[in-house]
Tab-separated table of C-alpha atoms and ligand atoms in Angstrom:
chain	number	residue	atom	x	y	z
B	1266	UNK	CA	8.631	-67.460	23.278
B	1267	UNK	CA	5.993	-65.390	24.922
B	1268	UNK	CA	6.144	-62.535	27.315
B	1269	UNK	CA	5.992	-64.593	30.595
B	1270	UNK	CA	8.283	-65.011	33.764
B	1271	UNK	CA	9.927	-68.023	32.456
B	1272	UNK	CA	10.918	-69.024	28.412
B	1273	UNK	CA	8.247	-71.385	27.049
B	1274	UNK	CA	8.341	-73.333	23.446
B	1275	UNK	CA	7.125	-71.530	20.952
B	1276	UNK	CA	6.824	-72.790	16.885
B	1277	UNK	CA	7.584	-70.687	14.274
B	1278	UNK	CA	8.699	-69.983	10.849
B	1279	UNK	CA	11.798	-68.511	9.308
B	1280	UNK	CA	11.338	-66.769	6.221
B	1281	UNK	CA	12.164	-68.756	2.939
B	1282	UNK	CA	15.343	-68.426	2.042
B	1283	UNK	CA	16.180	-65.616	-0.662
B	1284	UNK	CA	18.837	-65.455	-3.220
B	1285	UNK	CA	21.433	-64.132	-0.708
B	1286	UNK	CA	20.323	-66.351	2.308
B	1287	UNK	CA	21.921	-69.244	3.875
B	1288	UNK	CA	19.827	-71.719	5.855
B	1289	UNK	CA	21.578	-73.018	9.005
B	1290	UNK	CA	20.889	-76.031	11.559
B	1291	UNK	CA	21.676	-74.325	14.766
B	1292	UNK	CA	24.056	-76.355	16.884
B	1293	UNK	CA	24.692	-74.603	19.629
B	1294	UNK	CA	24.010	-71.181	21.110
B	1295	UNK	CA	25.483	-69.429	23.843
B	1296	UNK	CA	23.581	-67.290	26.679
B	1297	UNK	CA	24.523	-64.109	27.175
B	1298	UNK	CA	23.111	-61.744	29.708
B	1299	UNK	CA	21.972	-59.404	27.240
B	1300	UNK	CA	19.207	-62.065	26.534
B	1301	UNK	CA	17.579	-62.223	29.721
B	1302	UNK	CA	17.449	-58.064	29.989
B	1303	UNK	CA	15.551	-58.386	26.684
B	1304	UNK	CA	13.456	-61.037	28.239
B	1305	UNK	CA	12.374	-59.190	30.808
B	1306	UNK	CA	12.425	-55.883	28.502
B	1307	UNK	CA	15.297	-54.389	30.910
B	1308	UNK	CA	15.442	-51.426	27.902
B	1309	UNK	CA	12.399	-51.135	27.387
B	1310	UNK	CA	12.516	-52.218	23.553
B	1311	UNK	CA	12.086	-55.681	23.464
B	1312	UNK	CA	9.764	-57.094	20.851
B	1313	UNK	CA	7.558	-59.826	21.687
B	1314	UNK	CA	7.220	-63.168	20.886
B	1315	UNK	CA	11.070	-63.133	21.557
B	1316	UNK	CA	13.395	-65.417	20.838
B	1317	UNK	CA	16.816	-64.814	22.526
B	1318	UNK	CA	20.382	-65.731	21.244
B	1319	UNK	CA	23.271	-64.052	19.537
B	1320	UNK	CA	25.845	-67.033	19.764
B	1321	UNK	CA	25.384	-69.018	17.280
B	1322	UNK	CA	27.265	-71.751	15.786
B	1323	UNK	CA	25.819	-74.755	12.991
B	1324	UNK	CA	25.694	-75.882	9.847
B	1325	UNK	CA	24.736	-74.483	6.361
B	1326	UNK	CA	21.986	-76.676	5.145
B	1327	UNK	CA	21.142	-74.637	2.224
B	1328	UNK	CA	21.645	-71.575	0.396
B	1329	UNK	CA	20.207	-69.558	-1.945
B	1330	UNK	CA	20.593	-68.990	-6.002
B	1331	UNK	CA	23.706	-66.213	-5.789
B	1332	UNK	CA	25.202	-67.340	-2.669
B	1333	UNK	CA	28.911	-67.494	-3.149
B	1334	UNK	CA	30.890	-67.696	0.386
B	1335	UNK	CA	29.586	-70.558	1.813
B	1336	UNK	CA	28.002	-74.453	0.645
B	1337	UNK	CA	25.677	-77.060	2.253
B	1338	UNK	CA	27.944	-78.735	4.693
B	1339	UNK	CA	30.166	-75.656	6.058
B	1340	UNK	CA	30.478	-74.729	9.830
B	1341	UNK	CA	29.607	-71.434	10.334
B	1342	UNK	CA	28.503	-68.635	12.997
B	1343	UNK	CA	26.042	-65.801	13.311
B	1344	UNK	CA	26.482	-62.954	16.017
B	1345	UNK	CA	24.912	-60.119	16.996
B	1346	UNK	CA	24.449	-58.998	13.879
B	1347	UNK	CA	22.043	-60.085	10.666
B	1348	UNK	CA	22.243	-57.320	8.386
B	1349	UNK	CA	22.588	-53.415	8.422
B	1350	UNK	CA	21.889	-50.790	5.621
B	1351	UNK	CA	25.640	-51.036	4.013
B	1352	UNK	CA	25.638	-48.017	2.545
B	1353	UNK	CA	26.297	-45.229	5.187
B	1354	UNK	CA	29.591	-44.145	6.229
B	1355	UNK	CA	30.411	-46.926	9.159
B	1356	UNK	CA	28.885	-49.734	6.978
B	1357	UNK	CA	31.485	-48.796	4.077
B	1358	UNK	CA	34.543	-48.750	6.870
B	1359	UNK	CA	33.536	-52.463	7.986
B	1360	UNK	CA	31.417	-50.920	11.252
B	1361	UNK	CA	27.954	-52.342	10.548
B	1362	UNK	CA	27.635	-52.653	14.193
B	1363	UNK	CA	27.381	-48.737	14.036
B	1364	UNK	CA	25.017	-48.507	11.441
B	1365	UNK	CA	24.150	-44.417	10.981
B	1366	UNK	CA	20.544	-46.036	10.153
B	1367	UNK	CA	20.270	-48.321	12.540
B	1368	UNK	CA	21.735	-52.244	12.365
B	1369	UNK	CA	19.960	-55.205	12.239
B	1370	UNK	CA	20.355	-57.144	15.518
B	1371	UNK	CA	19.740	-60.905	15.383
B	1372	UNK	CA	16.665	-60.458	17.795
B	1373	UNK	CA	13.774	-58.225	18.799
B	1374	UNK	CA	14.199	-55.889	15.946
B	1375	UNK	CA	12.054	-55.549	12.652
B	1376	UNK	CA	13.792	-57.470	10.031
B	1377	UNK	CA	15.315	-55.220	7.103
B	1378	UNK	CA	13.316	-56.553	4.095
B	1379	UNK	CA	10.477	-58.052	4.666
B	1380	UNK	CA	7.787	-57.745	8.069
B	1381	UNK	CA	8.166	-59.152	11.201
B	1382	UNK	CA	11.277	-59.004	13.654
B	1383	UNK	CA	14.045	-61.262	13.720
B	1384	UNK	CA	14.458	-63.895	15.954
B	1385	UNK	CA	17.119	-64.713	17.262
B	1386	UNK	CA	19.319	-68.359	18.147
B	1387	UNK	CA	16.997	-70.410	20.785
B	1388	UNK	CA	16.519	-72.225	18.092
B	1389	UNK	CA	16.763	-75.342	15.412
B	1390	UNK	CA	17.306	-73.292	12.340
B	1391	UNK	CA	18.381	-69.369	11.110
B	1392	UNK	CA	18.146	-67.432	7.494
B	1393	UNK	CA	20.927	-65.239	7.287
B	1394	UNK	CA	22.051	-62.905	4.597
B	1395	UNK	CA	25.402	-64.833	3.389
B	1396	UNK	CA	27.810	-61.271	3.993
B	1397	UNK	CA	26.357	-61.434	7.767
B	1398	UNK	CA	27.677	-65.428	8.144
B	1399	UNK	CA	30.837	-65.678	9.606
B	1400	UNK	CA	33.461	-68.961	8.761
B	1401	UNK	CA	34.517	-70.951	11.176
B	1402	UNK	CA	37.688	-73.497	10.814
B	1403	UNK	CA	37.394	-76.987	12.861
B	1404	UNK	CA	40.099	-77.316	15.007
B	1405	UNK	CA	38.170	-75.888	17.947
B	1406	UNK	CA	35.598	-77.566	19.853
B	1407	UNK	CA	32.505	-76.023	18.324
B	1408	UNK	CA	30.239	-75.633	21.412
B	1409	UNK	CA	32.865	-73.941	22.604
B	1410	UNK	CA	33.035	-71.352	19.982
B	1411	UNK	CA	29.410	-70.271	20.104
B	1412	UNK	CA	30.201	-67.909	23.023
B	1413	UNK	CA	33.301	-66.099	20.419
B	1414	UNK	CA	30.642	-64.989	18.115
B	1415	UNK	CA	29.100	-61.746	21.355
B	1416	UNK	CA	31.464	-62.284	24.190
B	1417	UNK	CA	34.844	-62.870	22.204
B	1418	UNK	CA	34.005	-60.427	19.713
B	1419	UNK	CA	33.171	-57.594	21.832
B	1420	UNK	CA	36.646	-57.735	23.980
B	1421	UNK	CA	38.874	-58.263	20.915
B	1422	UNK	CA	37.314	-55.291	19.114
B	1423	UNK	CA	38.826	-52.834	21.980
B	1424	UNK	CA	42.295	-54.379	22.383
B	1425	UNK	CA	42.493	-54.431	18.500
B	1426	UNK	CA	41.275	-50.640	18.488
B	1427	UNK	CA	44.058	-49.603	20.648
B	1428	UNK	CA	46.397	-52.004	19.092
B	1429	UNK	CA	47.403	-54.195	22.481
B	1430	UNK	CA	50.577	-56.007	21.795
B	1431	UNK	CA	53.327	-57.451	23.824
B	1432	UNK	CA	54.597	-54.915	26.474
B	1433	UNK	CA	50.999	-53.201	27.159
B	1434	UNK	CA	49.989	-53.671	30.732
B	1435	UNK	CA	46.103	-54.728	30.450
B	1436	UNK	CA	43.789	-54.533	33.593
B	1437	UNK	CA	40.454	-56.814	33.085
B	1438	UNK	CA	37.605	-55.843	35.579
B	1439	UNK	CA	34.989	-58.751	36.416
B	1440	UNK	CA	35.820	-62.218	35.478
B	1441	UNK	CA	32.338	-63.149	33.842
B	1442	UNK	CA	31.670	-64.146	30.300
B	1443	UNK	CA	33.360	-61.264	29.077
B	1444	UNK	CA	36.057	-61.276	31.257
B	1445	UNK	CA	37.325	-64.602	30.827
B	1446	UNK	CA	37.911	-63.951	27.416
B	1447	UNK	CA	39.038	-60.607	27.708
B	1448	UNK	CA	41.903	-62.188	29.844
B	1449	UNK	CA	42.428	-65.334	27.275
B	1450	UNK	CA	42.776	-62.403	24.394
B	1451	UNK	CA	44.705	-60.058	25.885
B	1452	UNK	CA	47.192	-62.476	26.722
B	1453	UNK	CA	47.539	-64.249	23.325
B	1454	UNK	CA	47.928	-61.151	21.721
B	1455	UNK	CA	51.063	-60.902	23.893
B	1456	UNK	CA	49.773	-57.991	26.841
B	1457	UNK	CA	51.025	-58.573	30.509
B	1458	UNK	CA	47.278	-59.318	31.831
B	1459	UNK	CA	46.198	-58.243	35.657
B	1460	UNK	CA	42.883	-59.290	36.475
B	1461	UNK	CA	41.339	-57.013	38.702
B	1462	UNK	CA	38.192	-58.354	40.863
B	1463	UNK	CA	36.889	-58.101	44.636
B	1464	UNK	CA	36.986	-61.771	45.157
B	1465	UNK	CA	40.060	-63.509	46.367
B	1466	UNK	CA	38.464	-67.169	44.694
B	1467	UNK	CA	39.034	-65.628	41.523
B	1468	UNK	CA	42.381	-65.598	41.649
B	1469	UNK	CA	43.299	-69.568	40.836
B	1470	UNK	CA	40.508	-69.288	38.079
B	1471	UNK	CA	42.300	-66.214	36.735
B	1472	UNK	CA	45.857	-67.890	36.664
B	1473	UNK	CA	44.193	-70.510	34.764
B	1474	UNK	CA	42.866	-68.377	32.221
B	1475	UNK	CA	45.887	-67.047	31.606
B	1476	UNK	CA	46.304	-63.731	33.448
B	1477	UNK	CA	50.108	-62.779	34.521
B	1478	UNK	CA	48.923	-60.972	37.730
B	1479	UNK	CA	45.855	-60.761	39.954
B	1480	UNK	CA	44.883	-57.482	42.271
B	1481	UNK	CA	42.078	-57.627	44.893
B	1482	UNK	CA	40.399	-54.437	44.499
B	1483	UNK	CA	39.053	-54.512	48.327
B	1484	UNK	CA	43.001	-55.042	49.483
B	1485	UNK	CA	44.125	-51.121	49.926
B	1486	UNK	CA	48.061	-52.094	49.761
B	1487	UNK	CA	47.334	-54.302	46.196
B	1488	UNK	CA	45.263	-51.258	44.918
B	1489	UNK	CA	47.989	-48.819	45.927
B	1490	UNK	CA	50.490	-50.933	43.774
B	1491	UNK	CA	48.498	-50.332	40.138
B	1492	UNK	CA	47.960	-46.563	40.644
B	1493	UNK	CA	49.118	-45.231	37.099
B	1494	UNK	CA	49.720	-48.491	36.121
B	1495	UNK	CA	48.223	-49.971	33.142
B	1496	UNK	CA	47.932	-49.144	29.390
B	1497	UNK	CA	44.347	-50.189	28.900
B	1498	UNK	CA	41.648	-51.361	30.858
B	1499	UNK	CA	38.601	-53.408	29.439
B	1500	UNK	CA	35.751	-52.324	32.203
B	1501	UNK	CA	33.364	-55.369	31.810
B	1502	UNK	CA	31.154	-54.581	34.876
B	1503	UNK	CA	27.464	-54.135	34.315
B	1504	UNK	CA	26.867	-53.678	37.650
B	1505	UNK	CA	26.631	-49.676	39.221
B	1506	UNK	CA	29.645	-49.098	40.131
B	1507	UNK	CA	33.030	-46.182	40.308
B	1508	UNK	CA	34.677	-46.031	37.278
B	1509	UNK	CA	37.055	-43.405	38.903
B	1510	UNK	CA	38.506	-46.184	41.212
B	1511	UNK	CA	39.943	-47.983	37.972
B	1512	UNK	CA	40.364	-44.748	35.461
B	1513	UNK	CA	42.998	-43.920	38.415
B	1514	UNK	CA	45.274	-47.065	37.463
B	1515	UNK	CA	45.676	-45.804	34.095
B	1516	UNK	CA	48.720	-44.569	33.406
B	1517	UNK	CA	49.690	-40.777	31.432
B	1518	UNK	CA	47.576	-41.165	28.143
B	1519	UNK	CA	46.285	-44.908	29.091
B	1520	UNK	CA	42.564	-46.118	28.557
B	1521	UNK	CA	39.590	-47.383	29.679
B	1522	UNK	CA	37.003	-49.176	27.512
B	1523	UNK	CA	33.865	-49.992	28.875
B	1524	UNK	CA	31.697	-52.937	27.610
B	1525	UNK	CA	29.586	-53.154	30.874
B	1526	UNK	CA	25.712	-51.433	30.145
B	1527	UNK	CA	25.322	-50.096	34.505
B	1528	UNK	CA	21.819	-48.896	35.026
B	1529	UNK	CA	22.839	-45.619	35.802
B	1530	UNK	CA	25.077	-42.710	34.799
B	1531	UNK	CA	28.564	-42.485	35.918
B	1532	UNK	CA	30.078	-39.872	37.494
B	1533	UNK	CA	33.283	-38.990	36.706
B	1534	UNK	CA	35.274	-35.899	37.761
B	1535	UNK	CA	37.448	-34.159	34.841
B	1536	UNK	CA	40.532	-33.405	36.352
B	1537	UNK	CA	41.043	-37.690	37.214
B	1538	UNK	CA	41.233	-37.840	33.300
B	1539	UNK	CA	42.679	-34.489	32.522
B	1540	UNK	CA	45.717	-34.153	34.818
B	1541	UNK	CA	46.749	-38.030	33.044
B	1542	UNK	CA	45.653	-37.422	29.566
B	1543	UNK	CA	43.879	-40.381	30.184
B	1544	UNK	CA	40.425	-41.586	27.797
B	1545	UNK	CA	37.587	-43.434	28.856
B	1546	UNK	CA	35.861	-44.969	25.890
B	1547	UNK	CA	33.296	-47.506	24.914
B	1548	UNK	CA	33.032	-50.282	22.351
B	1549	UNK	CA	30.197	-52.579	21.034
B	1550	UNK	CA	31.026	-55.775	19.921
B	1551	UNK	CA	32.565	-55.313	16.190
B	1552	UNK	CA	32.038	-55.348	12.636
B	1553	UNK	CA	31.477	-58.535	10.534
B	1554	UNK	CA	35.274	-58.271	8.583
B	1555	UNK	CA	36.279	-57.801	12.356
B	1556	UNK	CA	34.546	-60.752	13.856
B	1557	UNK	CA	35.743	-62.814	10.969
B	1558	UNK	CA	39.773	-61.759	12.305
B	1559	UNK	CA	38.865	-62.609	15.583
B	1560	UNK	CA	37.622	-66.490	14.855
B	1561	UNK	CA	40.662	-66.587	12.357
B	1562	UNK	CA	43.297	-65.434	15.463
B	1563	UNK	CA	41.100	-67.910	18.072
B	1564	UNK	CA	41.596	-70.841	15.926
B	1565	UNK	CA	44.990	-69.579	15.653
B	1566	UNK	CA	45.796	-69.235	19.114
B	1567	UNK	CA	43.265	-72.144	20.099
B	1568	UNK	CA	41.536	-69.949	22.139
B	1569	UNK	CA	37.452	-70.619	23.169
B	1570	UNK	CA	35.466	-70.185	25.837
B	1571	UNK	CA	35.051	-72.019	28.921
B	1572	UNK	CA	31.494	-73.454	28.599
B	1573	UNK	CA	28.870	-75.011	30.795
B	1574	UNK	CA	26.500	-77.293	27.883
B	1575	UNK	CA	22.909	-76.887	28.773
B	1576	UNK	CA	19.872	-78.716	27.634
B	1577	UNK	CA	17.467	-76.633	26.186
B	1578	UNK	CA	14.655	-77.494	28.947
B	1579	UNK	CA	17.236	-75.999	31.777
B	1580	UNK	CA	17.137	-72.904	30.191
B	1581	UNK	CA	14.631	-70.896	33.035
B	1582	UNK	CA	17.063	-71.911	35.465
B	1583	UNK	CA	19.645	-71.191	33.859
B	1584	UNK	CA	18.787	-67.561	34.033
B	1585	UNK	CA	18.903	-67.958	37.191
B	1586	UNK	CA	22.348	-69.062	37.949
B	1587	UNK	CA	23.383	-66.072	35.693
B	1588	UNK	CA	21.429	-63.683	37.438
B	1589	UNK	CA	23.304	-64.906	40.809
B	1590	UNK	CA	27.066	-65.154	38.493
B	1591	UNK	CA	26.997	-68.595	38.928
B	1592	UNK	CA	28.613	-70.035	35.973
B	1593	UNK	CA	32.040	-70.519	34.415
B	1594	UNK	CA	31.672	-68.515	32.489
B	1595	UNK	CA	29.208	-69.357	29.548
B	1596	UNK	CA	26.544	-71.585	29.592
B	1597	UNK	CA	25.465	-73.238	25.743
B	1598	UNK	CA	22.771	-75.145	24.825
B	1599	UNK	CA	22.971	-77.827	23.281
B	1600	UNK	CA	19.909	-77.373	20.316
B	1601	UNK	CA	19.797	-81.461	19.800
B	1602	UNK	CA	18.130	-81.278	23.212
B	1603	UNK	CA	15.482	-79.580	21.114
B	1604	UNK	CA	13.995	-82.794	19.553
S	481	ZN	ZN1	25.706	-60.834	23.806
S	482	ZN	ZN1	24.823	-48.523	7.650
């Protein structure tokens, strides 16, 4: 796809698949919002043509001579991640989304071996390196998984971090994409889950999801109520906004994780964390071994995400139902709509 308001077709050709490739017939793919700020080059580091899509879920059509993990025929998914350098220090500890030299995103970056940049799952067909392919089992509805592989993924990794377990109070801010499953994972691993959001509509959609409690962050009595309240805190905003307002319903020694990207810097005064002992702390998405554990405990738990199925020609708009957070909460395309 070109560099252009809208997302046009665009041919092109994956790289032949090496030894330690799999070839896979893209099913679905979901949209996350991290696509369209590369679309329109929101970092400033998008490489064009671009083709969008972390998300990815299909089927191995082929794979190369020394391939052992996977065979023509298996259902499997491809996140964020393509490859990394696996041999610094995070690589070796299963963190190749920290890569000290830099990981290999599934879009808009130059590919590892080889020229070009990768592209990522807007698409009919990927070549993946087979240790960046992740297994998924079939008792889940499979355009429904697609969204696991960036959204699912990158709110398990922080409850897992801090170990969330039955008797943690969990606080989930914005009830998008990530949200939603935030709240769905929280509460399978056991957590008392209070979704926290400025719009009283949310709060049937947030029962239904699973959450135990719902607090209306403009209602200054329901506010009062959480102060020093929760364990943990996943901070999904990407919006500008106070992080003070919801570090304050930590309790002594709880934490906030942020997996929002705001536009600008946050201010936050010392003494709101020092007085609790409280953290504030990021986390991006998770490692492949990591990912893997997650799909395992959704297919466990039955847990996906709630999807809106696109065709492939809807796409531009789309983008712009996202843009105006109207969508519950996913959309996928659907890549036979490619044909
Ligand atoms: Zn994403
Ligand atoms: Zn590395």
């Amino acid at each position: 796809m070109g560099v252009s308001e809208n997302l046009v077709p665009w041919d092109f050709t994956r790289r032949s698949v090496r030894p330690h490739d799999v070839l896979v017939e893209i099913k679905y793919c979901g949209i996350c919002h991290t696509d369209i700020h590369f679309v329109r080059n929101d970092f400033g580091m998008s490489a064009y043509p671009l083709v969008p899509g972390h998300e990815i879920v299909g089927v191995v059509t082929e794979v190369g001579d020394s391939v052992s993990k996977f065979k023509v025929g298996d259902t499997v998914g491809i996140g964020c991640l393509v490859d990394s350098c696996r041999e610094c220090k995070n690589c070796k500890d299963e963190l190749e989304q920290y890569c000290l030299n830099g990981a290999t995103y599934t879009y808009s970056i130059p590919e590892r071996h080889g020229d070009g940049i990768t592209y990522g799952g807007y698409s009919d067909q990927i070549v993946c390196d087979e240790d960046f392919v992740l297994r998924i089992e079939n008792n889940l509805t499979l355009a429904e998984v697609a969204p696991l592989l960036c959204a699912g993924i990158t709110t398990y990794s922080p409850l897992r971090y801090w170990k969330i377990s039955e008797g943690h109070k969990v606080g989930i801010v914005g009830l998008g994409g990530l949200g939603h499953m935030g709240v769905k994972l929280a509460a399978a691993m056991g957590a008392e889950v209070t979704m926290l959001s400025t719009s009283p509509s949310k709060k049937a959609d947030a029962d239904k999801l699973g959450a135990h409690k719902f607090v209306l962050t403009t209602d200054e009595a329901q506010v009062q109520s959480v102060q020093g309240y929760f364990d943990f805190i996943i901070d999904t905003i990407s919006a500008d906004h106070d992080y003070n307002f919801y570090i304050s319903m930590l309790k002594t020694r709880g934490t906030m994780a942020c997996v929002g990207l705001p536009n600008t810097p946050a201010q936050v005064p010392a003494a709101n964390i020092i007085f609790h002992g409280r953290s504030l702390s990021g986390s991006l998405i998770g490692g492949i071994a990591e990912t893997q554990e997650m799909l395992d405990f959704c297919s466990k738990h039955n847990i996906t995400a709630d999807i809106e199925l696109i065709n492939i020609k809807d796409i531009n708009n789309a983008y712009e139902r996202i843009e105006k957070n109207d969508v519950k909460y996913r959309f996928v395309i659907d890549m036979a709509t490619l044909k």
